[in-house]
Amino acid sequence: MKIIVMGAGVIGVTTAYYLAKQGAEVVVLDRQDGPGLETSYANAGQLSYGMSSPWAAPGIPVKAIKWLFMKRRPLFIWPLISPTMWKWCVQMVGNCNEKSYRINKGRMVRVSSYSRDVMPDLIAETGIEYDGRAQGTLQLFRTEKQVKASKADQEILDEYDSPYEVLDRDGCISAEPALAEVKDKFVGGLRLTADRTGDCQHFTISLTEKCVEMGVKFLYGQSIKAIAIENGKVAGVDTEVAGRITGDAYVCAMGSYAVNVLNPIGIRLPVYPVKGYSVTLPVIDDAYAPQSTIMDETHKVAITRLGDRIRVAGTAEIAGYSERLGPHATDTVKHVIGDLFPRGGDISRAEGWTGLRPMTPDGTPVLGPSRYSNLFLNTGHGTLGWTMACGSGRAVADVVLGKTPEIPFDGLTAERYAR
C-alpha cells in the first residue's frame, strides 16, 4: 500500500514512521528543503502531558482583555478584515464555558496521554537523540491569586490521573536551584512530574533519518497546489515541481496550511494560524540556568533547557499568515529569561524565531478519516504538536491501514465540525 504524507514537520514524520513500521510504502512531501523547518523548528521544547488543556476555558475572554493592556502582554490581536479570523475567535469564545472545557480537555488528554505512553517505545526502537530530559514542568506563580486559581487545575489533573506536586517557594527552588537568585519574584508553583522536554526539530530530523533507512521517500521543495478528486476519492496530489503524485491513501499533516488544500475540496476545518515567538540562547553557567521547563504563569512564557541551550517561547499573536519577525517581537520572552535566570544564558546571543501554530477553536486536533475514503487528517494540534506527535501519528497510521487504533476517535475527527 502506497501512502502519500503531506507535510514533513513532526506530525508528518511521526505518521510516516508508524506507517513504514507496519510495512507501508510511504512518500512524504514538503515545500521546504528539509524536515522540521516550520512550526517544528524552534517551539518551546515542552512535552506537556500534564498541561494539555484548551486555551478556550472559563474566564479567558475577560483575561484576554486584560492581557491586551499589559506592557509585556502574552496576547496580540490585529484587527484584520478577515471573516475567517473573526469567525474563529467567536467559535473559541463559544467554547469558553465549563461544559465545553471539560469535554475538550478530555479529548486532548486522551491523545497526549497516549503519546506519553508510546513515545518511549519509539525512542527505544530508534535510539534517536534529541536533547531529551524527563524532569517535569514547573508552573511558576508570582502571586497568591495564581496559587489559589491553580486549585481548579489540580482538580482536573486529579480527574485524569496526571501526577503533580504543589510547591512553596522552597520547593520551587529545590526543583530549580537557580531560582534561589530571584526568590522574591515568585511565591510558589505547581510541578507536573510526568512532563518531559526535548528539541522538536532535532527529534524530527533524527526520525526522518530512521524513516529513510526504512525506505520512506522524502520529496522536498514540493509546494502542494491542490488535492485532486476524481470519482469521489483522492486521485493524487498536484505539486508545482513534480506534477501529480499518486498513491493508494493520503494523509494531510500540513499544520496551519492544511486548510488551503482542504477547503477547495469541501473539507472546511476551523484551523487558524496563531503566531508564536521564541528565542534560543547558549547556557553560560549551568548553576544559574534552568534544568527543565519553567512556565511563567504571569507572562505565559515557557523556559526550557535543551542541552547546552535555553529555549524561551511564548506570546499568542492573531494576525493571519504573517511570519514577520519584527524588531520588538521577542521583547517579552527576552524579558522573562532575564528576569528569572539573569546569569544562566547569554541574551546578547539569542536567536529569534516565529512560527504558526495550527489552532482549533476547541483546542482538540483533527485526526483520522475525512469525507473521502482515502484521505486522512492529522492537523490542528495548536501549541501541542510536539506533545501529541507520537500518539496522533501512531493512531492515524493505524486508521489509514485499516486497523483499530488503541484510543477511541470519537470527538477527534472532522465530523465534530459538520453542520
Short mmCIF file of C-alpha atoms in Angstrom, two decimals:
data_model
loop_
_atom_site.label_atom_id
_atom_site.label_comp_id
_atom_site.label_asym_id
_atom_site.label_seq_id
_atom_site.Cartn_x
_atom_site.Cartn_y
_atom_site.Cartn_z
CA MET A 1 0.00 0.00 0.00
CA LYS A 2 1.46 3.35 -1.08
CA ILE A 3 0.68 6.30 1.16
CA ILE A 4 1.41 9.97 0.47
CA VAL A 5 2.00 12.10 3.58
CA MET A 6 1.69 15.85 3.06
CA GLY A 7 3.99 17.68 5.47
CA ALA A 8 7.44 16.92 6.94
CA GLY A 9 7.02 18.53 10.31
CA VAL A 10 6.98 16.46 13.49
CA ILE A 11 3.38 15.35 12.83
CA GLY A 12 4.01 14.21 9.26
CA VAL A 13 7.30 12.47 10.08
CA THR A 14 5.92 10.52 13.05
CA THR A 15 2.97 9.46 10.92
CA ALA A 16 5.35 8.31 8.19
CA TYR A 17 7.40 6.35 10.71
CA TYR A 18 4.43 4.41 12.08
CA LEU A 19 3.13 3.73 8.57
CA ALA A 20 6.51 2.44 7.39
CA LYS A 21 6.94 0.38 10.53
CA GLN A 22 3.81 -1.53 9.57
CA GLY A 23 5.04 -2.23 6.06
CA ALA A 24 3.53 0.60 4.03
CA GLU A 25 5.33 2.29 1.13
CA VAL A 26 5.49 5.95 2.17
CA VAL A 27 6.29 9.17 0.31
CA VAL A 28 6.47 12.45 2.27
CA LEU A 29 6.03 15.81 0.51
CA ASP A 30 7.11 19.18 1.86
CA ARG A 31 7.63 22.62 0.37
CA GLN A 32 10.75 23.26 2.47
CA ASP A 33 14.28 21.98 1.80
CA GLY A 34 14.25 19.57 4.73
CA PRO A 35 12.20 18.26 7.68
CA GLY A 36 11.02 20.29 10.66
CA LEU A 37 11.68 23.73 9.19
CA GLU A 38 8.38 25.43 10.04
CA THR A 39 6.38 25.18 13.28
CA SER A 40 8.55 22.28 14.48
CA TYR A 41 11.72 24.34 14.12
CA ALA A 42 12.04 26.25 17.42
CA ASN A 43 8.98 25.63 19.56
CA ALA A 44 9.02 25.69 23.37
CA GLY A 45 10.51 22.19 23.65
CA GLN A 46 7.87 21.04 26.13
CA LEU A 47 6.23 17.62 26.10
CA SER A 48 3.33 18.96 28.13
CA TYR A 49 1.31 15.91 29.05
CA GLY A 50 0.07 17.43 32.30
CA MET A 51 -0.73 20.78 30.70
CA SER A 52 -2.76 19.51 27.74
CA SER A 53 -5.61 21.96 28.09
CA PRO A 54 -7.60 24.04 25.60
CA TRP A 55 -7.00 27.76 25.52
CA ALA A 56 -10.77 28.14 25.45
CA ALA A 57 -11.54 27.99 29.17
CA PRO A 58 -13.95 29.70 31.57
CA GLY A 59 -12.81 33.26 32.27
CA ILE A 60 -10.46 33.51 29.28
CA PRO A 61 -12.39 36.28 27.46
CA VAL A 62 -12.03 38.57 30.49
CA LYS A 63 -8.37 37.62 30.95
CA ALA A 64 -7.70 38.23 27.26
CA ILE A 65 -8.94 41.80 27.53
CA LYS A 66 -6.61 42.39 30.48
CA TRP A 67 -3.68 40.80 28.64
CA LEU A 68 -4.12 43.21 25.74
CA PHE A 69 -3.26 46.10 28.06
CA MET A 70 -0.20 44.57 29.73
CA LYS A 71 3.17 46.15 28.99
CA ARG A 72 4.65 42.74 28.20
CA ARG A 73 1.50 41.07 27.08
CA PRO A 74 1.08 37.41 26.14
CA LEU A 75 -1.64 38.16 23.55
CA PHE A 76 -1.81 40.34 20.45
CA ILE A 77 -4.85 40.62 18.18
CA TRP A 78 -4.50 42.61 14.97
CA PRO A 79 -7.88 43.92 13.71
CA LEU A 80 -7.71 42.35 10.26
CA ILE A 81 -10.57 42.47 7.79
CA SER A 82 -10.84 38.72 7.89
CA PRO A 83 -14.18 36.93 8.31
CA THR A 84 -12.25 33.69 8.86
CA MET A 85 -10.31 35.15 11.79
CA TRP A 86 -13.32 36.68 13.49
CA LYS A 87 -15.43 33.56 12.97
CA TRP A 88 -12.65 31.51 14.59
CA CYS A 89 -12.49 33.94 17.53
CA VAL A 90 -16.25 33.72 18.02
CA GLN A 91 -16.09 29.92 17.94
CA MET A 92 -13.31 29.95 20.52
CA VAL A 93 -15.26 32.23 22.84
CA GLY A 94 -18.21 29.87 22.42
CA ASN A 95 -16.04 27.13 23.94
CA CYS A 96 -15.12 29.21 26.99
CA ASN A 97 -17.55 27.53 29.36
CA GLU A 98 -17.16 24.78 31.93
CA LYS A 99 -19.02 22.08 29.98
CA SER A 100 -17.08 22.60 26.74
CA TYR A 101 -13.80 22.94 28.59
CA ARG A 102 -14.15 19.57 30.28
CA ILE A 103 -15.20 17.84 27.05
CA ASN A 104 -12.32 19.37 25.09
CA LYS A 105 -9.82 18.76 27.89
CA GLY A 106 -10.79 15.10 28.00
CA ARG A 107 -10.27 14.70 24.26
CA MET A 108 -6.88 16.40 24.37
CA VAL A 109 -5.68 14.38 27.36
CA ARG A 110 -6.72 11.18 25.57
CA VAL A 111 -4.27 11.99 22.74
CA SER A 112 -1.46 13.44 24.88
CA SER A 113 -1.54 10.58 27.40
CA TYR A 114 -1.36 8.06 24.57
CA SER A 115 1.58 9.98 23.12
CA ARG A 116 3.29 9.92 26.52
CA ASP A 117 2.86 6.14 26.64
CA VAL A 118 4.08 5.30 23.13
CA MET A 119 6.97 7.74 22.74
CA PRO A 120 9.38 5.79 24.98
CA ASP A 121 8.92 2.75 22.75
CA LEU A 122 9.76 4.81 19.67
CA ILE A 123 12.90 6.16 21.35
CA ALA A 124 13.95 2.65 22.40
CA GLU A 125 13.33 1.27 18.91
CA THR A 126 15.20 4.00 17.07
CA GLY A 127 17.80 5.17 19.61
CA ILE A 128 17.48 8.74 18.39
CA GLU A 129 18.86 11.68 20.37
CA TYR A 130 17.00 14.97 20.77
CA ASP A 131 18.31 16.67 23.97
CA GLY A 132 15.55 14.91 25.90
CA ARG A 133 15.02 15.24 29.66
CA ALA A 134 12.38 13.83 31.99
CA GLN A 135 12.35 16.29 34.89
CA GLY A 136 8.84 17.72 34.67
CA THR A 137 7.41 21.20 34.19
CA LEU A 138 7.28 23.83 36.92
CA GLN A 139 4.37 26.22 36.59
CA LEU A 140 5.67 29.27 38.45
CA PHE A 141 3.29 31.58 40.30
CA ARG A 142 4.26 35.17 41.03
CA THR A 143 1.12 35.93 43.10
CA GLU A 144 -1.04 34.22 45.72
CA LYS A 145 -4.01 34.76 43.42
CA GLN A 146 -2.37 32.46 40.87
CA VAL A 147 -1.75 29.85 43.57
CA LYS A 148 -5.44 29.84 44.50
CA ALA A 149 -6.53 29.72 40.86
CA SER A 150 -4.36 26.63 40.31
CA LYS A 151 -6.64 24.57 42.57
CA ALA A 152 -9.08 24.22 39.68
CA ASP A 153 -6.26 22.82 37.54
CA GLN A 154 -5.33 20.41 40.32
CA GLU A 155 -8.88 19.03 40.37
CA ILE A 156 -8.68 18.34 36.63
CA LEU A 157 -5.22 16.79 36.99
CA ASP A 158 -6.65 14.50 39.67
CA GLU A 159 -9.54 13.60 37.41
CA TYR A 160 -7.18 12.46 34.63
CA ASP A 161 -4.55 10.89 36.93
CA SER A 162 -1.86 13.36 35.90
CA PRO A 163 0.80 13.41 38.65
CA TYR A 164 1.79 16.74 40.18
CA GLU A 165 3.29 18.42 43.23
CA VAL A 166 2.15 21.64 44.90
CA LEU A 167 5.27 23.56 45.88
CA ASP A 168 6.00 26.53 48.09
CA ARG A 169 8.89 28.87 47.35
CA ASP A 170 11.48 26.50 48.81
CA GLY A 171 10.01 23.59 46.89
CA CYS A 172 10.34 25.50 43.63
CA ILE A 173 13.98 26.24 44.42
CA SER A 174 14.57 22.57 45.21
CA ALA A 175 13.24 21.67 41.74
CA GLU A 176 15.06 24.55 40.00
CA PRO A 177 18.03 25.63 42.16
CA ALA A 178 18.86 28.70 40.06
CA LEU A 179 15.57 30.30 41.15
CA ALA A 180 17.19 30.96 44.54
CA GLU A 181 18.73 34.04 42.90
CA VAL A 182 15.27 35.56 42.32
CA LYS A 183 13.24 34.05 45.18
CA ASP A 184 11.48 37.36 45.87
CA LYS A 185 9.81 37.22 42.44
CA PHE A 186 7.55 34.21 43.00
CA VAL A 187 5.51 32.64 45.78
CA GLY A 188 5.05 29.02 44.72
CA GLY A 189 4.42 26.62 41.91
CA LEU A 190 2.76 23.53 40.52
CA ARG A 191 5.17 20.87 39.26
CA LEU A 192 3.88 18.43 36.65
CA THR A 193 6.14 15.45 37.22
CA ALA A 194 5.27 13.39 34.10
CA ASP A 195 6.19 16.13 31.65
CA ARG A 196 9.34 15.88 29.55
CA THR A 197 11.39 18.20 27.37
CA GLY A 198 13.34 17.94 24.14
CA ASP A 199 14.27 19.62 20.89
CA CYS A 200 11.41 19.01 18.48
CA GLN A 201 13.41 19.79 15.36
CA HIS A 202 16.31 17.52 16.37
CA PHE A 203 13.77 14.76 17.01
CA THR A 204 12.14 15.33 13.61
CA ILE A 205 15.46 15.29 11.75
CA SER A 206 16.68 12.17 13.56
CA LEU A 207 13.41 10.32 12.98
CA THR A 208 13.50 11.34 9.32
CA GLU A 209 16.89 9.64 9.00
CA LYS A 210 15.43 6.46 10.51
CA CYS A 211 12.48 6.68 8.12
CA VAL A 212 14.85 6.91 5.16
CA GLU A 213 16.61 3.76 6.41
CA MET A 214 13.18 2.09 6.45
CA GLY A 215 12.57 3.03 2.82
CA VAL A 216 10.48 6.19 3.21
CA LYS A 217 10.99 8.69 0.38
CA PHE A 218 11.10 12.41 1.16
CA LEU A 219 10.44 14.84 -1.68
CA TYR A 220 11.39 18.37 -0.64
CA GLY A 221 10.74 21.66 -2.43
CA GLN A 222 7.29 20.37 -3.42
CA SER A 223 4.69 23.07 -2.84
CA ILE A 224 1.27 21.46 -2.98
CA LYS A 225 -1.13 23.27 -5.29
CA ALA A 226 -4.18 21.07 -4.85
CA ILE A 227 -5.59 17.71 -3.86
CA ALA A 228 -7.16 16.18 -6.97
CA ILE A 229 -10.57 14.49 -6.56
CA GLU A 230 -11.94 12.03 -9.11
CA ASN A 231 -14.96 9.75 -8.75
CA GLY A 232 -15.47 10.72 -5.11
CA LYS A 233 -11.95 9.98 -3.88
CA VAL A 234 -8.45 11.45 -3.94
CA ALA A 235 -6.72 10.76 -7.25
CA GLY A 236 -3.44 12.47 -6.42
CA VAL A 237 -1.61 15.49 -5.04
CA ASP A 238 -0.71 18.20 -7.55
CA THR A 239 2.65 19.84 -6.85
CA GLU A 240 4.37 22.78 -8.53
CA VAL A 241 7.56 20.88 -9.38
CA ALA A 242 6.87 17.17 -9.72
CA GLY A 243 3.31 17.46 -11.01
CA ARG A 244 0.76 14.92 -9.79
CA ILE A 245 1.95 12.38 -7.20
CA THR A 246 -0.32 9.41 -6.62
CA GLY A 247 -0.82 6.74 -4.01
CA ASP A 248 -3.46 4.49 -2.50
CA ALA A 249 -4.10 6.71 0.52
CA TYR A 250 -3.20 10.24 1.60
CA VAL A 251 -2.53 11.92 4.95
CA CYS A 252 -2.75 15.71 5.30
CA ALA A 253 -0.33 16.84 8.04
CA MET A 254 0.27 20.39 6.87
CA GLY A 255 -0.45 22.26 10.09
CA SER A 256 -1.89 25.74 9.56
CA TYR A 257 -1.65 25.33 5.79
CA ALA A 258 -3.91 22.28 5.68
CA VAL A 259 -6.99 24.46 5.18
CA ASN A 260 -5.55 25.86 1.94
CA VAL A 261 -5.78 22.47 0.24
CA LEU A 262 -8.77 21.09 2.17
CA ASN A 263 -11.22 23.98 1.73
CA PRO A 264 -11.31 23.66 -2.10
CA ILE A 265 -12.38 20.01 -1.82
CA GLY A 266 -15.15 20.73 0.66
CA ILE A 267 -13.40 19.90 3.94
CA ARG A 268 -13.79 23.06 5.98
CA LEU A 269 -11.85 22.95 9.22
CA PRO A 270 -11.66 25.87 11.68
CA VAL A 271 -7.86 25.63 11.90
CA TYR A 272 -6.31 29.08 12.28
CA PRO A 273 -2.63 30.12 12.44
CA VAL A 274 -1.79 31.57 15.86
CA LYS A 275 1.68 33.06 15.75
CA GLY A 276 4.20 32.34 18.49
CA TYR A 277 7.72 33.56 19.21
CA SER A 278 10.84 32.09 20.73
CA VAL A 279 14.49 32.83 21.34
CA THR A 280 17.30 30.31 21.75
CA LEU A 281 20.43 31.26 23.65
CA PRO A 282 23.54 29.46 24.89
CA VAL A 283 23.98 28.46 28.55
CA ILE A 284 26.84 30.40 30.13
CA ASP A 285 26.64 28.98 33.67
CA ASP A 286 24.87 25.72 34.43
CA ALA A 287 24.46 26.61 38.12
CA TYR A 288 22.30 29.60 37.18
CA ALA A 289 20.41 28.04 34.26
CA PRO A 290 17.09 26.15 34.24
CA GLN A 291 17.27 22.36 34.47
CA SER A 292 13.92 21.52 32.85
CA THR A 293 10.90 23.67 31.90
CA ILE A 294 9.52 26.63 33.84
CA MET A 295 6.21 28.14 32.79
CA ASP A 296 5.87 31.76 33.91
CA GLU A 297 2.14 31.94 34.63
CA THR A 298 2.07 35.74 34.51
CA HIS A 299 3.55 36.19 31.05
CA LYS A 300 2.57 32.75 29.65
CA VAL A 301 6.20 32.16 28.68
CA ALA A 302 7.98 28.79 28.81
CA ILE A 303 11.70 28.49 29.56
CA THR A 304 13.17 25.12 28.59
CA ARG A 305 16.63 23.62 28.93
CA LEU A 306 17.80 21.90 25.74
CA GLY A 307 21.31 20.55 26.33
CA ASP A 308 23.69 23.49 26.31
CA ARG A 309 20.95 25.86 25.13
CA ILE A 310 17.91 27.58 26.62
CA ARG A 311 14.70 27.95 24.62
CA VAL A 312 12.27 30.68 25.70
CA ALA A 313 8.89 30.71 23.96
CA GLY A 314 5.57 32.41 24.30
CA THR A 315 3.12 35.04 23.02
CA ALA A 316 -0.01 34.38 21.01
CA GLU A 317 -0.49 36.71 18.07
CA ILE A 318 -3.60 36.52 15.93
CA ALA A 319 -2.50 38.10 12.68
CA GLY A 320 -3.27 35.70 9.85
CA TYR A 321 -0.41 34.02 7.98
CA SER A 322 2.18 36.68 8.77
CA GLU A 323 5.60 35.20 9.61
CA ARG A 324 7.29 38.54 10.08
CA LEU A 325 9.77 38.69 12.96
CA GLY A 326 9.66 42.37 13.90
CA PRO A 327 12.35 44.20 15.91
CA HIS A 328 10.35 44.04 19.17
CA ALA A 329 8.63 40.70 18.61
CA THR A 330 10.73 38.80 21.15
CA ASP A 331 10.86 41.50 23.85
CA THR A 332 8.51 39.63 26.20
CA VAL A 333 10.33 36.29 26.05
CA LYS A 334 13.69 38.03 26.46
CA HIS A 335 12.38 39.89 29.49
CA VAL A 336 11.24 36.68 31.20
CA ILE A 337 14.54 34.83 30.80
CA GLY A 338 16.44 37.89 32.00
CA ASP A 339 14.09 38.30 34.94
CA LEU A 340 14.17 34.70 36.21
CA PHE A 341 17.59 33.43 35.08
CA PRO A 342 19.72 36.56 34.62
CA ARG A 343 23.03 34.69 34.92
CA GLY A 344 22.08 31.48 33.13
CA GLY A 345 22.21 32.36 29.45
CA ASP A 346 23.73 34.89 27.08
CA ILE A 347 20.81 37.05 25.93
CA SER A 348 23.10 39.03 23.63
CA ARG A 349 23.42 35.86 21.52
CA ALA A 350 19.72 35.00 21.49
CA GLU A 351 18.36 33.86 18.13
CA GLY A 352 14.77 34.87 17.46
CA TRP A 353 12.16 32.80 15.63
CA THR A 354 8.46 32.86 14.85
CA GLY A 355 6.08 30.11 13.76
CA LEU A 356 2.40 29.50 13.10
CA ARG A 357 0.57 27.13 15.45
CA PRO A 358 -2.42 25.39 13.84
CA MET A 359 -5.16 26.09 16.38
CA THR A 360 -8.72 24.82 16.50
CA PRO A 361 -11.26 26.86 18.50
CA ASP A 362 -11.85 23.93 20.86
CA GLY A 363 -8.14 23.07 21.24
CA THR A 364 -8.54 19.47 20.07
CA PRO A 365 -6.61 18.28 16.99
CA VAL A 366 -8.40 16.92 13.93
CA LEU A 367 -7.45 13.28 13.37
CA GLY A 368 -8.46 10.33 11.23
CA PRO A 369 -10.92 9.88 8.37
CA SER A 370 -12.41 12.57 6.16
CA ARG A 371 -15.35 12.69 3.77
CA TYR A 372 -13.11 10.94 1.21
CA SER A 373 -12.40 7.28 1.90
CA ASN A 374 -8.67 7.51 1.08
CA LEU A 375 -7.87 10.88 2.67
CA PHE A 376 -6.94 11.14 6.36
CA LEU A 377 -6.21 14.11 8.60
CA ASN A 378 -3.58 14.82 11.24
CA THR A 379 -3.62 18.55 11.96
CA GLY A 380 -4.89 21.25 14.33
CA HIS A 381 -2.62 20.44 17.30
CA GLY A 382 -2.05 24.10 18.23
CA THR A 383 0.77 24.51 20.75
CA LEU A 384 0.79 20.76 21.49
CA GLY A 385 2.02 19.26 18.22
CA TRP A 386 5.30 18.14 19.83
CA THR A 387 3.41 16.75 22.82
CA MET A 388 0.86 14.83 20.75
CA ALA A 389 3.03 13.86 17.77
CA CYS A 390 3.82 10.24 18.60
CA GLY A 391 0.32 9.45 19.81
CA SER A 392 -1.54 11.05 16.92
CA GLY A 393 0.99 9.72 14.40
CA ARG A 394 0.59 6.14 15.59
CA ALA A 395 -3.20 6.33 15.93
CA VAL A 396 -3.71 7.89 12.49
CA ALA A 397 -1.34 5.36 10.91
CA ASP A 398 -3.46 2.55 12.35
CA VAL A 399 -6.64 4.08 10.92
CA VAL A 400 -5.06 4.56 7.49
CA LEU A 401 -4.03 0.90 7.42
CA GLY A 402 -7.48 -0.28 8.43
CA LYS A 403 -6.54 -1.27 11.97
CA THR A 404 -8.40 -0.39 15.15
CA PRO A 405 -6.48 2.37 16.95
CA GLU A 406 -5.61 1.95 20.61
CA ILE A 407 -7.55 5.09 21.55
CA PRO A 408 -11.15 5.91 20.57
CA PHE A 409 -11.55 8.57 17.86
CA ASP A 410 -14.93 9.92 18.97
CA GLY A 411 -14.73 13.72 19.18
CA LEU A 412 -11.34 13.80 17.43
CA THR A 413 -12.40 13.66 13.77
CA ALA A 414 -13.60 16.40 11.41
CA GLU A 415 -17.11 15.09 11.98
CA ARG A 416 -17.46 17.30 15.07
CA TYR A 417 -17.47 20.37 12.82
CA ALA A 418 -20.10 19.04 10.40
CA ARG A 419 -23.26 21.12 10.29
#
